[in-house]
Tab-separated table of C-alpha atoms in Angstrom:
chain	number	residue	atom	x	y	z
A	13	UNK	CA	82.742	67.714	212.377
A	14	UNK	CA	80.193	70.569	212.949
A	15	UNK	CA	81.334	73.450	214.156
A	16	UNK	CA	79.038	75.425	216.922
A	17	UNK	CA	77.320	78.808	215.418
A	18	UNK	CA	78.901	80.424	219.068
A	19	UNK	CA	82.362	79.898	217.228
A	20	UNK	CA	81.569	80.586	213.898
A	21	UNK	CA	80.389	84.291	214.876
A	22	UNK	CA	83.481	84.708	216.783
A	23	UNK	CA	85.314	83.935	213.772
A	24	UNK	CA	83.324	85.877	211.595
A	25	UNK	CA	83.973	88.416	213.961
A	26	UNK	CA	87.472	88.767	214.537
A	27	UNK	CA	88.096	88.229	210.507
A	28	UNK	CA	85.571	91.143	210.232
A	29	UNK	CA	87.251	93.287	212.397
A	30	UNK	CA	90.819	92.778	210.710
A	31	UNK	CA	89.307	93.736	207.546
A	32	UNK	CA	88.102	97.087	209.172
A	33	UNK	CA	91.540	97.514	210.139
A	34	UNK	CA	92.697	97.115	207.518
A	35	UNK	CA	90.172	99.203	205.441
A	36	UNK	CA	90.385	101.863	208.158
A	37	UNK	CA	94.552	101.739	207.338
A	38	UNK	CA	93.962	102.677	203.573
A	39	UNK	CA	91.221	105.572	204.428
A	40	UNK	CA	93.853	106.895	206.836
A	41	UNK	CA	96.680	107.059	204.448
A	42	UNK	CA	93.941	108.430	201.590
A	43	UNK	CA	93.095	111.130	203.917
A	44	UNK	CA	96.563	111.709	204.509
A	45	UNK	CA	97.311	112.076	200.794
A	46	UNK	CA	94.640	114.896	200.396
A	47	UNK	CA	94.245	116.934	203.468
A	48	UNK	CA	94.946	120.799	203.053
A	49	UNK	CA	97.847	121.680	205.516
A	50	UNK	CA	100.153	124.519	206.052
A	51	UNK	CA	102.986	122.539	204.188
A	52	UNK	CA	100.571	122.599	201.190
A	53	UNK	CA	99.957	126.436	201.920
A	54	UNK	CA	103.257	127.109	201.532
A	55	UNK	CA	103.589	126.178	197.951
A	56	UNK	CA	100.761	127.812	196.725
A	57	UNK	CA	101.962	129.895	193.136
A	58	UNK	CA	99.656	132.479	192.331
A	59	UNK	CA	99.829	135.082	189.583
A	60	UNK	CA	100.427	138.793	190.184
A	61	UNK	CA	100.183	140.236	187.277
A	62	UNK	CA	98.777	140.160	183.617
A	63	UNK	CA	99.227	141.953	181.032
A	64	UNK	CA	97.849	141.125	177.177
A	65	UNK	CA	99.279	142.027	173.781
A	66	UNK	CA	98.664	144.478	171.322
A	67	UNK	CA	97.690	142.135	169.205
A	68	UNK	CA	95.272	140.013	171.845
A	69	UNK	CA	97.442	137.010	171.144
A	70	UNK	CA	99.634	136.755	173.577
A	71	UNK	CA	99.248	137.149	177.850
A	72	UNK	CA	102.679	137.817	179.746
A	73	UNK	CA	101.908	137.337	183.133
A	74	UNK	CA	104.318	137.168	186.395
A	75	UNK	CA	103.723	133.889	188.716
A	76	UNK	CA	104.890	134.224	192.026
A	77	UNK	CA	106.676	130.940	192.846
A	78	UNK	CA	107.263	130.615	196.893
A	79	UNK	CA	110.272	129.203	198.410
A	80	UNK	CA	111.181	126.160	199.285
A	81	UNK	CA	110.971	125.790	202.958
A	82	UNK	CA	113.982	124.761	204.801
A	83	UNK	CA	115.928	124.402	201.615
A	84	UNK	CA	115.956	127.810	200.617
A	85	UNK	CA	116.819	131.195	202.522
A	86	UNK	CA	113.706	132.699	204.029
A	87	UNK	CA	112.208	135.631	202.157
A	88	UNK	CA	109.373	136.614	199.587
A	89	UNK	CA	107.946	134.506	196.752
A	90	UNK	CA	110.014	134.569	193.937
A	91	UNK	CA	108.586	136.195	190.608
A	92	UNK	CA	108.699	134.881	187.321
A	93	UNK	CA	107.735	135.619	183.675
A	94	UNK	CA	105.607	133.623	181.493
A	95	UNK	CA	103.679	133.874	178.600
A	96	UNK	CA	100.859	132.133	177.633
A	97	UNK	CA	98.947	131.858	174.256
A	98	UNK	CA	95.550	132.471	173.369
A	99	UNK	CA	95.100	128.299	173.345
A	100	UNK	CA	96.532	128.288	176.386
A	101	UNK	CA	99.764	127.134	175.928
A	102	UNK	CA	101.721	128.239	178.526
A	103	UNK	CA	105.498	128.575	178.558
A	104	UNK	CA	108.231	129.809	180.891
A	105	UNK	CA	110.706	132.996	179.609
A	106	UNK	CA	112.249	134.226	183.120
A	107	UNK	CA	112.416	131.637	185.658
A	108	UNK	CA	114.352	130.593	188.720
A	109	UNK	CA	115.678	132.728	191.638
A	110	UNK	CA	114.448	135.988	189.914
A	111	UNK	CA	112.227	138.958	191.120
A	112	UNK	CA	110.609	140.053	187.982
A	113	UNK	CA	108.172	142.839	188.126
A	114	UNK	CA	106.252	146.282	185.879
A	115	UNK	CA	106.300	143.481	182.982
A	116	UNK	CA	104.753	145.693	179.815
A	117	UNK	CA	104.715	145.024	175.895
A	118	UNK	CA	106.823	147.226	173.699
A	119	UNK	CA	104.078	149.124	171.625
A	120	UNK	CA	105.172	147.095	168.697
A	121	UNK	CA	104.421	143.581	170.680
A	122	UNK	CA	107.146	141.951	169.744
A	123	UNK	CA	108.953	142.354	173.026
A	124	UNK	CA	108.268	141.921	176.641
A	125	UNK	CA	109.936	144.274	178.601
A	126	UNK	CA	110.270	144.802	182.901
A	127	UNK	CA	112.058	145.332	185.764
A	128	UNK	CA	114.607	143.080	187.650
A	129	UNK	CA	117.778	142.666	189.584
A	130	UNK	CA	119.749	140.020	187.563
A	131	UNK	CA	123.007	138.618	187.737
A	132	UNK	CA	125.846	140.406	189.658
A	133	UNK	CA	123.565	143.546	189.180
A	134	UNK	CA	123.293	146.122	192.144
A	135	UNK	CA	120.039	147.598	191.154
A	136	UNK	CA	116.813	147.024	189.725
A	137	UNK	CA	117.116	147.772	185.333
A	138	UNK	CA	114.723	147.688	182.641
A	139	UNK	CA	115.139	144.343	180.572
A	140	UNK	CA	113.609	143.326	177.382
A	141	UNK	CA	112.819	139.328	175.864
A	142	UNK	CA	111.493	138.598	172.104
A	143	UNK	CA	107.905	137.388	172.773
A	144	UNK	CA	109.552	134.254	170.450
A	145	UNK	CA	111.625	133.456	173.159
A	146	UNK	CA	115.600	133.698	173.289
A	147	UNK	CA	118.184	135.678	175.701
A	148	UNK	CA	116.490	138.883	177.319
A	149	UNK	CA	119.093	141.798	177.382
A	150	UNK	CA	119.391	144.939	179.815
A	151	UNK	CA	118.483	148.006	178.098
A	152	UNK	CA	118.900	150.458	180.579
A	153	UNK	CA	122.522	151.154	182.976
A	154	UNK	CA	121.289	154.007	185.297
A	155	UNK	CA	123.360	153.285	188.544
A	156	UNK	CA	120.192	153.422	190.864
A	157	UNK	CA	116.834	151.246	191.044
A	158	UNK	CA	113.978	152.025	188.780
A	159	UNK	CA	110.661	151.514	189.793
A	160	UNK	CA	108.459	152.604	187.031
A	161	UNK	CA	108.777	153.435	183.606
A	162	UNK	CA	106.161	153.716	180.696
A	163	UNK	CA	106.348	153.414	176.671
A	164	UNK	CA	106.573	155.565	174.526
A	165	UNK	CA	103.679	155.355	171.866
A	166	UNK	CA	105.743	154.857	169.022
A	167	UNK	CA	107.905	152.072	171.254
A	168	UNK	CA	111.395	154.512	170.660
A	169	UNK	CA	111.297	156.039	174.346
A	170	UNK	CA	110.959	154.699	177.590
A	171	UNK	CA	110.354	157.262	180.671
A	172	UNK	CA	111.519	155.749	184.155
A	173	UNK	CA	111.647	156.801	187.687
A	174	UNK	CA	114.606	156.589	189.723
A	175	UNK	CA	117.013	158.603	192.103
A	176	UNK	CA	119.906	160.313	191.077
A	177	UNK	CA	123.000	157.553	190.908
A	178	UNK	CA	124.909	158.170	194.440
A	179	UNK	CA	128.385	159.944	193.964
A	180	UNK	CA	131.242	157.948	193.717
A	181	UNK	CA	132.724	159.660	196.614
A	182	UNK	CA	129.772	158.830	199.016
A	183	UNK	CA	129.900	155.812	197.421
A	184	UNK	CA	133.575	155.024	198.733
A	185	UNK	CA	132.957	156.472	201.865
A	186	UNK	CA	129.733	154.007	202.322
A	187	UNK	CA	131.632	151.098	201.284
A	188	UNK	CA	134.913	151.674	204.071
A	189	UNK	CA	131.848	151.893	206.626
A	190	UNK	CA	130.558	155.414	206.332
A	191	UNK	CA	126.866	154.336	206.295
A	192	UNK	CA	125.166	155.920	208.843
A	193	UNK	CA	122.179	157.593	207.735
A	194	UNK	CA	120.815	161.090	209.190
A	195	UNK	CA	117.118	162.073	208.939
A	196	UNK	CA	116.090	164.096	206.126
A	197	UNK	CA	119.772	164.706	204.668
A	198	UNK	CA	120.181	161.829	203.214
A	199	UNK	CA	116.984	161.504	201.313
A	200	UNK	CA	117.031	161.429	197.399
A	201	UNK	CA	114.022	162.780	195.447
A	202	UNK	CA	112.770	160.478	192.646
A	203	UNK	CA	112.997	162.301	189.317
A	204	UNK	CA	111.679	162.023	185.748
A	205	UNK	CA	114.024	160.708	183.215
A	206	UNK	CA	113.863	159.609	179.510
A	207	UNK	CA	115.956	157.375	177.539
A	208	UNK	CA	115.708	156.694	173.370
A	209	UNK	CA	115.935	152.641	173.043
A	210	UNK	CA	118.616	150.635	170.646
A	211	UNK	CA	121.147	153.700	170.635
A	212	UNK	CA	123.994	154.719	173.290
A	213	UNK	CA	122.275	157.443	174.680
A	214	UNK	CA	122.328	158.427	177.985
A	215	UNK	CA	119.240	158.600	179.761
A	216	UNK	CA	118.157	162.761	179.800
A	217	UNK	CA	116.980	164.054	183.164
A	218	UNK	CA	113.940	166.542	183.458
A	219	UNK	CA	114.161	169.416	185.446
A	220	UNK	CA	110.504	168.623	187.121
A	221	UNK	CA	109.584	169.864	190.809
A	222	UNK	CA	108.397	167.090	193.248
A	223	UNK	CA	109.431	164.019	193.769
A	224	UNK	CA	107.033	161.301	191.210
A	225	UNK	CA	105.371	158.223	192.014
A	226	UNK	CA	104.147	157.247	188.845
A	227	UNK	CA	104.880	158.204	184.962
A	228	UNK	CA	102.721	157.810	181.838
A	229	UNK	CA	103.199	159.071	178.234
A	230	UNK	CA	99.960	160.532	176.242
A	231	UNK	CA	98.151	158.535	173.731
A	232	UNK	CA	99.869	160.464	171.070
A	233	UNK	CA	103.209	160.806	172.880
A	234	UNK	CA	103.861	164.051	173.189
A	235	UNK	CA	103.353	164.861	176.962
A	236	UNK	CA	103.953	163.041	180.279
């Protein structure tokens, strides 16, 4: 039986244009599998800040980890610590729900020390981690946020900023529903305060005009 070249080409035809289907099926779902879209956006982790050791062996850096959308309440990226090695081994120390941020070495370099709300905590304290790894601990109780603090050269002393803790009377008050707030009375000035590290002292105020943004200590640590 001989089959007429009119029928052939139609077969040929329709066979070829089932494998384009088909073909055009798997390009589709590749395409799929790498476009860029906002769902991809969304998950981008970028690092915010670096900082490297004494030493040069060592870079803690925080990595800003966004939420999960639709699983998790809306709100910033969450901020966590790592560390990373000069081979580039990187590994995780603070991770999670967390907000860390100011991350700093202690002079010394063998702790990493910054600022977070952890826990059942109601404001923002100065924590410190072995650059070895293990449990970080809270080094600081002042009863109102920091948000900055510097090292001491010799790594004894840490200066921070913060308000004055809120009286536990206007504390009371706020909590039974007293918390309206009226313009310019109740504003808090930042102040200047230093604490000595590893003992039970209480932080020590300075009696500085002004209200500070920012705090430093000298190279040779005696001025601020």
């Amino acid at each position: 039986m001989t089959c007429r070249p009119e029928f052939i080409t139609r077969r040929f035809a329709i066979w070829l244009a089932c494998l384009l289907v088909s073909l055009s099926g798997h390009v589709t779902v590749a395409a799929q599998e790498i476009t860029f879209t906002p769902q991809h956006v969304a998950k981008l982790r970028m690092v915010t800040q670096a900082e490297i050791s004494p030493d040069g062996s060592h870079v803690a850096y925080v990595l800003g980890v966004p939420r999960v959308p639709l699983k998790e309440d809306d709100g910033h990226a969450w901020a966590e610590l790592h560390v990373v090695t000069a081979d580039g081994a990187s590994r995780p120390y603070v991770t999670g729900q967390v907000n860390v941020s100011a991350v700093a070495w202690r002079p010394e370099g063998k702790e990493i020390s910054f600022l977070a709300k952890r826990g059942k905590d109601e404001h923002a304290a100065l924590w410190l981690i072995p650059v070895q790894g293990g449990e970080s601990r809270k080094v600081s109780n002042h009863k109102a946020d920091l948000t900055a603090y510097s090292w001491s050269p010799d790594g004894k002393q840490v200066a921070f900023l913060a308000t004055e803790p809120v009286a536990k009377e206007k504390k009371e008050l706020k909590d039974k529903g007293f918390s309206q707030q009226i313009y310019e009375e109740d504003w808090q000035p930042v102040r200047v305060w230093v604490v000595t590290i590893d003992t039970k002292d209480e932080p020590r105020k300075l009696d500085l005009p002004g209200s500070p943004t920012d705090v430093k200590w000298s190279p040779d640590g005696s001025s601020l």
